[in-house]
Amino acid sequence: NFMLTQPHSVSESPGKTVTISCTGSRGSIARSYVQWYQQRPGSAPTTVIYEDNQRPSGVPDRFSGSIDSSSNSASLTISGLKTEDEADYYCQSYDSGNWVFGGGTRLTVL
Amino acid sequence: QVQLVQSGSELKKPGASVKVSCKASGYSFTTYAMNWVRQAPGQGLEWMGWINTNTGNPMYAQGFTGRFVFSLDTSVSTAYLQISSLKAEDTAVYYCARERNSSGWSDFQRWGQGTLVSVSS
């Protein structure tokens, strides 16, 4: 089965930039769009990036997404970190008619 | 505005059944598929499958066949998730989610608030 692997946790200081990776287990991650969701404790997820690099309205341009075919990975980059960015982040893509979520990354802003 | 409103928390005993509802408003219900996502305590998101709201045809992800049933009542724009023969490991928050595009395979733009199902004797 297709899997998406994310680091369990990352941490960075306010004002800095952090990148969260999402690596596909096989094939080409570039073949299907990748989404990124932010989930704060006790709340439903919300989209921060869709279709690899598109930001929904209301999401600050500090959030960006990219694809690196050479490493079969997608990345979510958050610049100018704020304490409010502290949350869990999940990547998502689809394969063979199934949606797949990455395991999630806990971002700590300290 | 588009809203998905789910039913409230449930506490069930092992072996019982539960039915979670997801009432949609603010859009044409049968135009967009409805997805279901599970999140066990302290764990990540797990896609359970989806139901075609136009035909009523469900599609279940691996691991969610047999005890899990998706259904609809289009007259009240509501999707349902029924879980039978509940086990302790079914304890989780269950979300319904609608995609951005009616053609499918786009991000889950709208989510319900989640329904906590707790299974304990």
PDB file of C-alpha atoms in Angstrom:
ATOM      1  CA  ASN A   1       0.000   0.000   0.000  1.00  0.00           C
ATOM      2  CA  PHE A   2       1.059   3.538  -0.764  1.00  0.00           C
ATOM      3  CA  MET A   3       2.290   5.448   2.298  1.00  0.00           C
ATOM      4  CA  LEU A   4       3.294   9.006   3.067  1.00  0.00           C
ATOM      5  CA  THR A   5       6.040   9.456   5.666  1.00  0.00           C
ATOM      6  CA  GLN A   6       6.442  12.621   7.725  1.00  0.00           C
ATOM      7  CA  PRO A   7       8.815  13.456  10.573  1.00  0.00           C
ATOM      8  CA  HIS A   8       7.128  12.904  13.904  1.00  0.00           C
ATOM      9  CA  SER A   9       7.986  16.352  15.188  1.00  0.00           C
ATOM     10  CA  VAL A  10       9.839  19.543  14.367  1.00  0.00           C
ATOM     11  CA  SER A  11      10.549  22.615  16.438  1.00  0.00           C
ATOM     12  CA  GLU A  12      11.757  26.086  15.669  1.00  0.00           C
ATOM     13  CA  SER A  13      11.829  29.560  17.149  1.00  0.00           C
ATOM     14  CA  PRO A  14       9.398  32.383  16.364  1.00  0.00           C
ATOM     15  CA  GLY A  15      10.366  34.341  13.284  1.00  0.00           C
ATOM     16  CA  LYS A  16      12.348  31.462  11.787  1.00  0.00           C
ATOM     17  CA  THR A  17      11.495  29.200   8.857  1.00  0.00           C
ATOM     18  CA  VAL A  18      10.616  25.512   9.114  1.00  0.00           C
ATOM     19  CA  THR A  19      10.091  22.885   6.444  1.00  0.00           C
ATOM     20  CA  ILE A  20       8.069  19.701   6.935  1.00  0.00           C
ATOM     21  CA  SER A  21       8.647  16.872   4.488  1.00  0.00           C
ATOM     22  CA  CYS A  22       6.253  14.214   3.189  1.00  0.00           C
ATOM     23  CA  THR A  23       7.856  11.305   1.332  1.00  0.00           C
ATOM     24  CA  GLY A  24       5.951   8.877  -0.870  1.00  0.00           C
ATOM     25  CA  SER A  25       6.681   5.163  -0.456  1.00  0.00           C
ATOM     26  CA  ARG A  26       6.737   4.390  -4.162  1.00  0.00           C
ATOM     27  CA  GLY A  27       6.011   5.755  -7.558  1.00  0.00           C
ATOM     28  CA  SER A  28       6.051   9.458  -8.221  1.00  0.00           C
ATOM     29  CA  ILE A  29       4.559  11.796  -5.666  1.00  0.00           C
ATOM     30  CA  ALA A  30       4.275  14.299  -8.490  1.00  0.00           C
ATOM     31  CA  ARG A  31       1.654  12.088 -10.153  1.00  0.00           C
ATOM     32  CA  SER A  32      -1.085  13.180  -7.745  1.00  0.00           C
ATOM     33  CA  TYR A  33      -1.719  16.455  -5.979  1.00  0.00           C
ATOM     34  CA  VAL A  34      -0.553  16.847  -2.383  1.00  0.00           C
ATOM     35  CA  GLN A  35      -2.554  18.675   0.247  1.00  0.00           C
ATOM     36  CA  TRP A  36      -1.450  19.950   3.653  1.00  0.00           C
ATOM     37  CA  TYR A  37      -3.723  20.324   6.672  1.00  0.00           C
ATOM     38  CA  GLN A  38      -3.235  22.100   9.962  1.00  0.00           C
ATOM     39  CA  GLN A  39      -4.937  20.681  13.030  1.00  0.00           C
ATOM     40  CA  ARG A  40      -5.012  22.417  16.376  1.00  0.00           C
ATOM     41  CA  PRO A  41      -5.976  20.466  19.530  1.00  0.00           C
ATOM     42  CA  GLY A  42      -9.674  19.785  19.734  1.00  0.00           C
ATOM     43  CA  SER A  43     -10.422  21.093  16.249  1.00  0.00           C
ATOM     44  CA  ALA A  44     -11.027  19.650  12.828  1.00  0.00           C
ATOM     45  CA  PRO A  45      -8.223  19.945  10.267  1.00  0.00           C
ATOM     46  CA  THR A  46      -8.110  22.922   7.920  1.00  0.00           C
ATOM     47  CA  THR A  47      -6.366  23.179   4.569  1.00  0.00           C
ATOM     48  CA  VAL A  48      -3.250  25.317   4.401  1.00  0.00           C
ATOM     49  CA  ILE A  49      -2.035  24.096   0.980  1.00  0.00           C
ATOM     50  CA  TYR A  50      -3.932  22.240  -1.758  1.00  0.00           C
ATOM     51  CA  GLU A  51      -2.923  20.999  -5.210  1.00  0.00           C
ATOM     52  CA  ASP A  52       0.772  20.992  -4.237  1.00  0.00           C
ATOM     53  CA  ASN A  53       1.213  24.736  -3.822  1.00  0.00           C
ATOM     54  CA  GLN A  54      -2.116  26.560  -3.753  1.00  0.00           C
ATOM     55  CA  ARG A  55      -3.094  28.574  -0.703  1.00  0.00           C
ATOM     56  CA  PRO A  56      -6.773  28.843   0.229  1.00  0.00           C
ATOM     57  CA  SER A  57      -8.067  32.327   0.828  1.00  0.00           C
ATOM     58  CA  GLY A  58      -7.288  33.394   4.354  1.00  0.00           C
ATOM     59  CA  VAL A  59      -4.088  31.380   4.666  1.00  0.00           C
ATOM     60  CA  PRO A  60      -1.116  33.751   4.973  1.00  0.00           C
ATOM     61  CA  ASP A  61       1.578  33.687   2.325  1.00  0.00           C
ATOM     62  CA  ARG A  62       4.005  32.545   5.013  1.00  0.00           C
ATOM     63  CA  PHE A  63       2.754  29.056   4.090  1.00  0.00           C
ATOM     64  CA  SER A  64       4.024  27.501   0.869  1.00  0.00           C
ATOM     65  CA  GLY A  65       4.105  24.057  -0.684  1.00  0.00           C
ATOM     66  CA  SER A  66       6.425  22.390  -3.158  1.00  0.00           C
ATOM     67  CA  ILE A  67       7.225  19.072  -4.806  1.00  0.00           C
ATOM     68  CA  ASP A  68      10.688  17.551  -5.269  1.00  0.00           C
ATOM     69  CA  SER A  69      10.438  14.705  -7.753  1.00  0.00           C
ATOM     70  CA  SER A  70      14.077  13.705  -7.244  1.00  0.00           C
ATOM     71  CA  SER A  71      13.365  12.744  -3.623  1.00  0.00           C
ATOM     72  CA  ASN A  72       9.734  11.788  -4.234  1.00  0.00           C
ATOM     73  CA  SER A  73       8.760  14.276  -1.554  1.00  0.00           C
ATOM     74  CA  ALA A  74       6.441  17.163  -0.924  1.00  0.00           C
ATOM     75  CA  SER A  75       7.298  19.948   1.480  1.00  0.00           C
ATOM     76  CA  LEU A  76       5.405  22.477   3.518  1.00  0.00           C
ATOM     77  CA  THR A  77       7.428  25.567   4.392  1.00  0.00           C
ATOM     78  CA  ILE A  78       6.307  28.062   7.004  1.00  0.00           C
ATOM     79  CA  SER A  79       8.307  31.270   7.214  1.00  0.00           C
ATOM     80  CA  GLY A  80       8.193  33.962   9.872  1.00  0.00           C
ATOM     81  CA  LEU A  81       6.958  31.433  12.409  1.00  0.00           C
ATOM     82  CA  LYS A  82       4.378  32.572  14.914  1.00  0.00           C
ATOM     83  CA  THR A  83       3.314  30.862  18.113  1.00  0.00           C
ATOM     84  CA  GLU A  84      -0.136  30.399  16.563  1.00  0.00           C
ATOM     85  CA  ASP A  85       1.424  28.088  13.944  1.00  0.00           C
ATOM     86  CA  GLU A  86       2.029  25.487  16.651  1.00  0.00           C
ATOM     87  CA  ALA A  87      -0.151  22.553  15.572  1.00  0.00           C
ATOM     88  CA  ASP A  88      -0.139  19.149  13.903  1.00  0.00           C
ATOM     89  CA  TYR A  89       0.356  19.135  10.134  1.00  0.00           C
ATOM     90  CA  TYR A  90      -0.736  16.341   7.807  1.00  0.00           C
ATOM     91  CA  CYS A  91       0.042  15.776   4.164  1.00  0.00           C
ATOM     92  CA  GLN A  92      -2.459  13.978   1.948  1.00  0.00           C
ATOM     93  CA  SER A  93      -2.417  12.522  -1.529  1.00  0.00           C
ATOM     94  CA  TYR A  94      -4.206   9.786  -3.426  1.00  0.00           C
ATOM     95  CA  ASP A  95      -3.174   6.566  -5.025  1.00  0.00           C
ATOM     96  CA  SER A  96      -5.152   3.916  -6.879  1.00  0.00           C
ATOM     97  CA  GLY A  97      -8.478   5.446  -5.924  1.00  0.00           C
ATOM     98  CA  ASN A  98      -7.645   5.887  -2.259  1.00  0.00           C
ATOM     99  CA  TRP A  99      -6.877   8.954  -0.213  1.00  0.00           C
ATOM    100  CA  VAL A 100      -3.781   8.576   1.970  1.00  0.00           C
ATOM    101  CA  PHE A 101      -2.704  10.741   4.901  1.00  0.00           C
ATOM    102  CA  GLY A 102       0.793  11.071   6.233  1.00  0.00           C
ATOM    103  CA  GLY A 103       1.291  10.231   9.892  1.00  0.00           C
ATOM    104  CA  GLY A 104       1.397  13.883  10.900  1.00  0.00           C
ATOM    105  CA  THR A 105       4.085  16.228  12.209  1.00  0.00           C
ATOM    106  CA  ARG A 106       3.828  18.080  15.504  1.00  0.00           C
ATOM    107  CA  LEU A 107       5.221  21.596  15.047  1.00  0.00           C
ATOM    108  CA  THR A 108       6.418  23.265  18.214  1.00  0.00           C
ATOM    109  CA  VAL A 109       7.221  26.976  18.114  1.00  0.00           C
ATOM    110  CA  LEU A 110       9.360  27.807  21.113  1.00  0.00           C
TER     111      LEU A 110
ATOM    112  CA  GLN B   1     -22.270  29.296   3.978  1.00  0.00           C
ATOM    113  CA  VAL B   2     -21.253  25.669   3.597  1.00  0.00           C
ATOM    114  CA  GLN B   3     -21.569  23.748   6.865  1.00  0.00           C
ATOM    115  CA  LEU B   4     -21.287  20.149   7.972  1.00  0.00           C
ATOM    116  CA  VAL B   5     -22.822  19.571  11.384  1.00  0.00           C
ATOM    117  CA  GLN B   6     -22.319  16.217  13.054  1.00  0.00           C
ATOM    118  CA  SER B   7     -24.238  14.506  15.819  1.00  0.00           C
ATOM    119  CA  GLY B   8     -23.009  14.545  19.387  1.00  0.00           C
ATOM    120  CA  SER B   9     -20.652  12.323  21.318  1.00  0.00           C
ATOM    121  CA  GLU B  10     -21.607   8.717  21.951  1.00  0.00           C
ATOM    122  CA  LEU B  11     -20.654   6.290  24.711  1.00  0.00           C
ATOM    123  CA  LYS B  12     -21.286   2.681  23.789  1.00  0.00           C
ATOM    124  CA  LYS B  13     -20.574  -0.759  25.182  1.00  0.00           C
ATOM    125  CA  PRO B  14     -18.554  -3.317  23.224  1.00  0.00           C
ATOM    126  CA  GLY B  15     -20.739  -5.195  20.776  1.00  0.00           C
ATOM    127  CA  ALA B  16     -23.240  -2.368  20.383  1.00  0.00           C
ATOM    128  CA  SER B  17     -23.808  -0.244  17.261  1.00  0.00           C
ATOM    129  CA  VAL B  18     -23.614   3.490  16.681  1.00  0.00           C
ATOM    130  CA  LYS B  19     -24.843   5.763  13.915  1.00  0.00           C
ATOM    131  CA  VAL B  20     -23.149   9.119  13.374  1.00  0.00           C
ATOM    132  CA  SER B  21     -24.880  11.769  11.275  1.00  0.00           C
ATOM    133  CA  CYS B  22     -23.445  14.594   9.189  1.00  0.00           C
ATOM    134  CA  LYS B  23     -25.969  17.223   8.082  1.00  0.00           C
ATOM    135  CA  ALA B  24     -24.890  19.404   5.169  1.00  0.00           C
ATOM    136  CA  SER B  25     -26.152  22.881   4.386  1.00  0.00           C
ATOM    137  CA  GLY B  26     -25.275  25.768   2.116  1.00  0.00           C
ATOM    138  CA  TYR B  27     -24.741  23.746  -1.059  1.00  0.00           C
ATOM    139  CA  SER B  28     -26.346  21.113  -3.264  1.00  0.00           C
ATOM    140  CA  PHE B  29     -25.848  17.953  -1.213  1.00  0.00           C
ATOM    141  CA  THR B  30     -25.867  15.499  -4.119  1.00  0.00           C
ATOM    142  CA  THR B  31     -23.219  17.422  -6.061  1.00  0.00           C
ATOM    143  CA  TYR B  32     -20.288  16.558  -3.794  1.00  0.00           C
ATOM    144  CA  ALA B  33     -19.129  13.208  -2.464  1.00  0.00           C
ATOM    145  CA  MET B  34     -18.860  12.789   1.300  1.00  0.00           C
ATOM    146  CA  ASN B  35     -15.752  11.369   2.896  1.00  0.00           C
ATOM    147  CA  TRP B  36     -15.303   9.890   6.367  1.00  0.00           C
ATOM    148  CA  VAL B  37     -12.088  10.177   8.402  1.00  0.00           C
ATOM    149  CA  ARG B  38     -11.184   8.534  11.703  1.00  0.00           C
ATOM    150  CA  GLN B  39      -8.802   9.887  14.323  1.00  0.00           C
ATOM    151  CA  ALA B  40      -8.048   7.658  17.293  1.00  0.00           C
ATOM    152  CA  PRO B  41      -6.955   9.378  20.532  1.00  0.00           C
ATOM    153  CA  GLY B  42      -3.519  10.904  20.086  1.00  0.00           C
ATOM    154  CA  GLN B  43      -3.214   9.431  16.598  1.00  0.00           C
ATOM    155  CA  GLY B  44      -3.258  10.696  13.030  1.00  0.00           C
ATOM    156  CA  LEU B  45      -5.948  10.993  10.400  1.00  0.00           C
ATOM    157  CA  GLU B  46      -7.167   7.838   8.678  1.00  0.00           C
ATOM    158  CA  TRP B  47      -9.347   7.940   5.579  1.00  0.00           C
ATOM    159  CA  MET B  48     -12.245   5.502   5.884  1.00  0.00           C
ATOM    160  CA  GLY B  49     -13.777   5.928   2.446  1.00  0.00           C
ATOM    161  CA  TRP B  50     -16.443   7.946   0.699  1.00  0.00           C
ATOM    162  CA  ILE B  51     -19.989   7.793  -0.541  1.00  0.00           C
ATOM    163  CA  ASN B  52     -21.299   9.060  -3.844  1.00  0.00           C
ATOM    164  CA  THR B  53     -24.154  11.309  -2.727  1.00  0.00           C
ATOM    165  CA  ASN B  54     -25.746  11.157  -6.175  1.00  0.00           C
ATOM    166  CA  THR B  55     -25.946   7.379  -6.503  1.00  0.00           C
ATOM    167  CA  GLY B  56     -25.561   6.312  -2.864  1.00  0.00           C
ATOM    168  CA  ASN B  57     -22.691   4.043  -3.849  1.00  0.00           C
ATOM    169  CA  PRO B  58     -20.128   3.704  -1.017  1.00  0.00           C
ATOM    170  CA  MET B  59     -16.438   2.945  -1.318  1.00  0.00           C
ATOM    171  CA  TYR B  60     -14.611   1.675   1.755  1.00  0.00           C
ATOM    172  CA  ALA B  61     -10.892   1.949   2.392  1.00  0.00           C
ATOM    173  CA  GLN B  62      -8.928  -1.105   3.389  1.00  0.00           C
ATOM    174  CA  GLY B  63      -9.609  -1.891   7.018  1.00  0.00           C
ATOM    175  CA  PHE B  64     -13.084  -0.411   6.977  1.00  0.00           C
ATOM    176  CA  THR B  65     -15.089  -3.152   5.340  1.00  0.00           C
ATOM    177  CA  GLY B  66     -17.694  -5.286   7.058  1.00  0.00           C
ATOM    178  CA  ARG B  67     -18.624  -3.389  10.238  1.00  0.00           C
ATOM    179  CA  PHE B  68     -18.691   0.093   8.708  1.00  0.00           C
ATOM    180  CA  VAL B  69     -21.581   1.323   6.580  1.00  0.00           C
ATOM    181  CA  PHE B  70     -22.009   4.685   4.849  1.00  0.00           C
ATOM    182  CA  SER B  71     -25.532   5.771   3.964  1.00  0.00           C
ATOM    183  CA  LEU B  72     -27.532   8.841   3.012  1.00  0.00           C
ATOM    184  CA  ASP B  73     -30.868  10.547   3.436  1.00  0.00           C
ATOM    185  CA  THR B  74     -30.823  13.043   0.602  1.00  0.00           C
ATOM    186  CA  SER B  75     -34.227  14.447   1.648  1.00  0.00           C
ATOM    187  CA  VAL B  76     -32.512  16.002   4.662  1.00  0.00           C
ATOM    188  CA  SER B  77     -29.023  16.406   3.132  1.00  0.00           C
ATOM    189  CA  THR B  78     -27.516  14.056   5.673  1.00  0.00           C
ATOM    190  CA  ALA B  79     -24.824  11.392   5.466  1.00  0.00           C
ATOM    191  CA  TYR B  80     -24.480   8.635   8.030  1.00  0.00           C
ATOM    192  CA  LEU B  81     -21.733   6.394   9.320  1.00  0.00           C
ATOM    193  CA  GLN B  82     -22.871   3.268  11.121  1.00  0.00           C
ATOM    194  CA  ILE B  83     -20.447   1.046  13.002  1.00  0.00           C
ATOM    195  CA  SER B  84     -21.634  -2.321  14.276  1.00  0.00           C
ATOM    196  CA  SER B  85     -20.118  -4.811  16.748  1.00  0.00           C
ATOM    197  CA  LEU B  86     -18.179  -1.986  18.376  1.00  0.00           C
ATOM    198  CA  LYS B  87     -14.762  -2.698  19.824  1.00  0.00           C
ATOM    199  CA  ALA B  88     -12.614  -0.673  22.204  1.00  0.00           C
ATOM    200  CA  GLU B  89     -10.285   0.142  19.329  1.00  0.00           C
ATOM    201  CA  ASP B  90     -13.159   1.919  17.528  1.00  0.00           C
ATOM    202  CA  THR B  91     -12.858   4.680  20.135  1.00  0.00           C
ATOM    203  CA  ALA B  92     -12.050   7.736  18.042  1.00  0.00           C
ATOM    204  CA  VAL B  93     -13.267  11.014  16.668  1.00  0.00           C
ATOM    205  CA  TYR B  94     -15.053  10.504  13.367  1.00  0.00           C
ATOM    206  CA  TYR B  95     -15.196  13.340  10.843  1.00  0.00           C
ATOM    207  CA  CYS B  96     -17.210  13.814   7.694  1.00  0.00           C
ATOM    208  CA  ALA B  97     -15.499  15.929   5.058  1.00  0.00           C
ATOM    209  CA  ARG B  98     -16.429  17.418   1.700  1.00  0.00           C
ATOM    210  CA  GLU B  99     -13.973  18.047  -1.090  1.00  0.00           C
ATOM    211  CA  ARG B 100     -13.315  21.391  -2.700  1.00  0.00           C
ATOM    212  CA  ASN B 101     -14.285  20.274  -6.195  1.00  0.00           C
ATOM    213  CA  SER B 102     -17.423  18.390  -7.162  1.00  0.00           C
ATOM    214  CA  SER B 103     -15.374  16.396  -9.666  1.00  0.00           C
ATOM    215  CA  GLY B 104     -13.530  14.809  -6.763  1.00  0.00           C
ATOM    216  CA  TRP B 105      -9.928  14.163  -5.735  1.00  0.00           C
ATOM    217  CA  SER B 106      -9.390  17.619  -4.354  1.00  0.00           C
ATOM    218  CA  ASP B 107      -8.614  18.655  -0.788  1.00  0.00           C
ATOM    219  CA  PHE B 108     -11.129  18.270   2.021  1.00  0.00           C
ATOM    220  CA  GLN B 109     -12.214  21.876   2.089  1.00  0.00           C
ATOM    221  CA  ARG B 110     -15.056  21.444   4.585  1.00  0.00           C
ATOM    222  CA  TRP B 111     -15.078  19.286   7.678  1.00  0.00           C
ATOM    223  CA  GLY B 112     -17.677  18.486  10.270  1.00  0.00           C
ATOM    224  CA  GLN B 113     -16.781  19.308  13.856  1.00  0.00           C
ATOM    225  CA  GLY B 114     -16.158  15.645  14.611  1.00  0.00           C
ATOM    226  CA  THR B 115     -18.051  13.096  16.679  1.00  0.00           C
ATOM    227  CA  LEU B 116     -16.343  11.301  19.543  1.00  0.00           C
ATOM    228  CA  VAL B 117     -17.368   7.673  19.804  1.00  0.00           C
ATOM    229  CA  SER B 118     -16.179   6.038  23.007  1.00  0.00           C
ATOM    230  CA  VAL B 119     -16.430   2.275  23.450  1.00  0.00           C
ATOM    231  CA  SER B 120     -16.085   0.987  26.986  1.00  0.00           C
ATOM    232  CA  SER B 121     -17.653  -1.599  29.213  1.00  0.00           C
TER     233      SER B 121
END
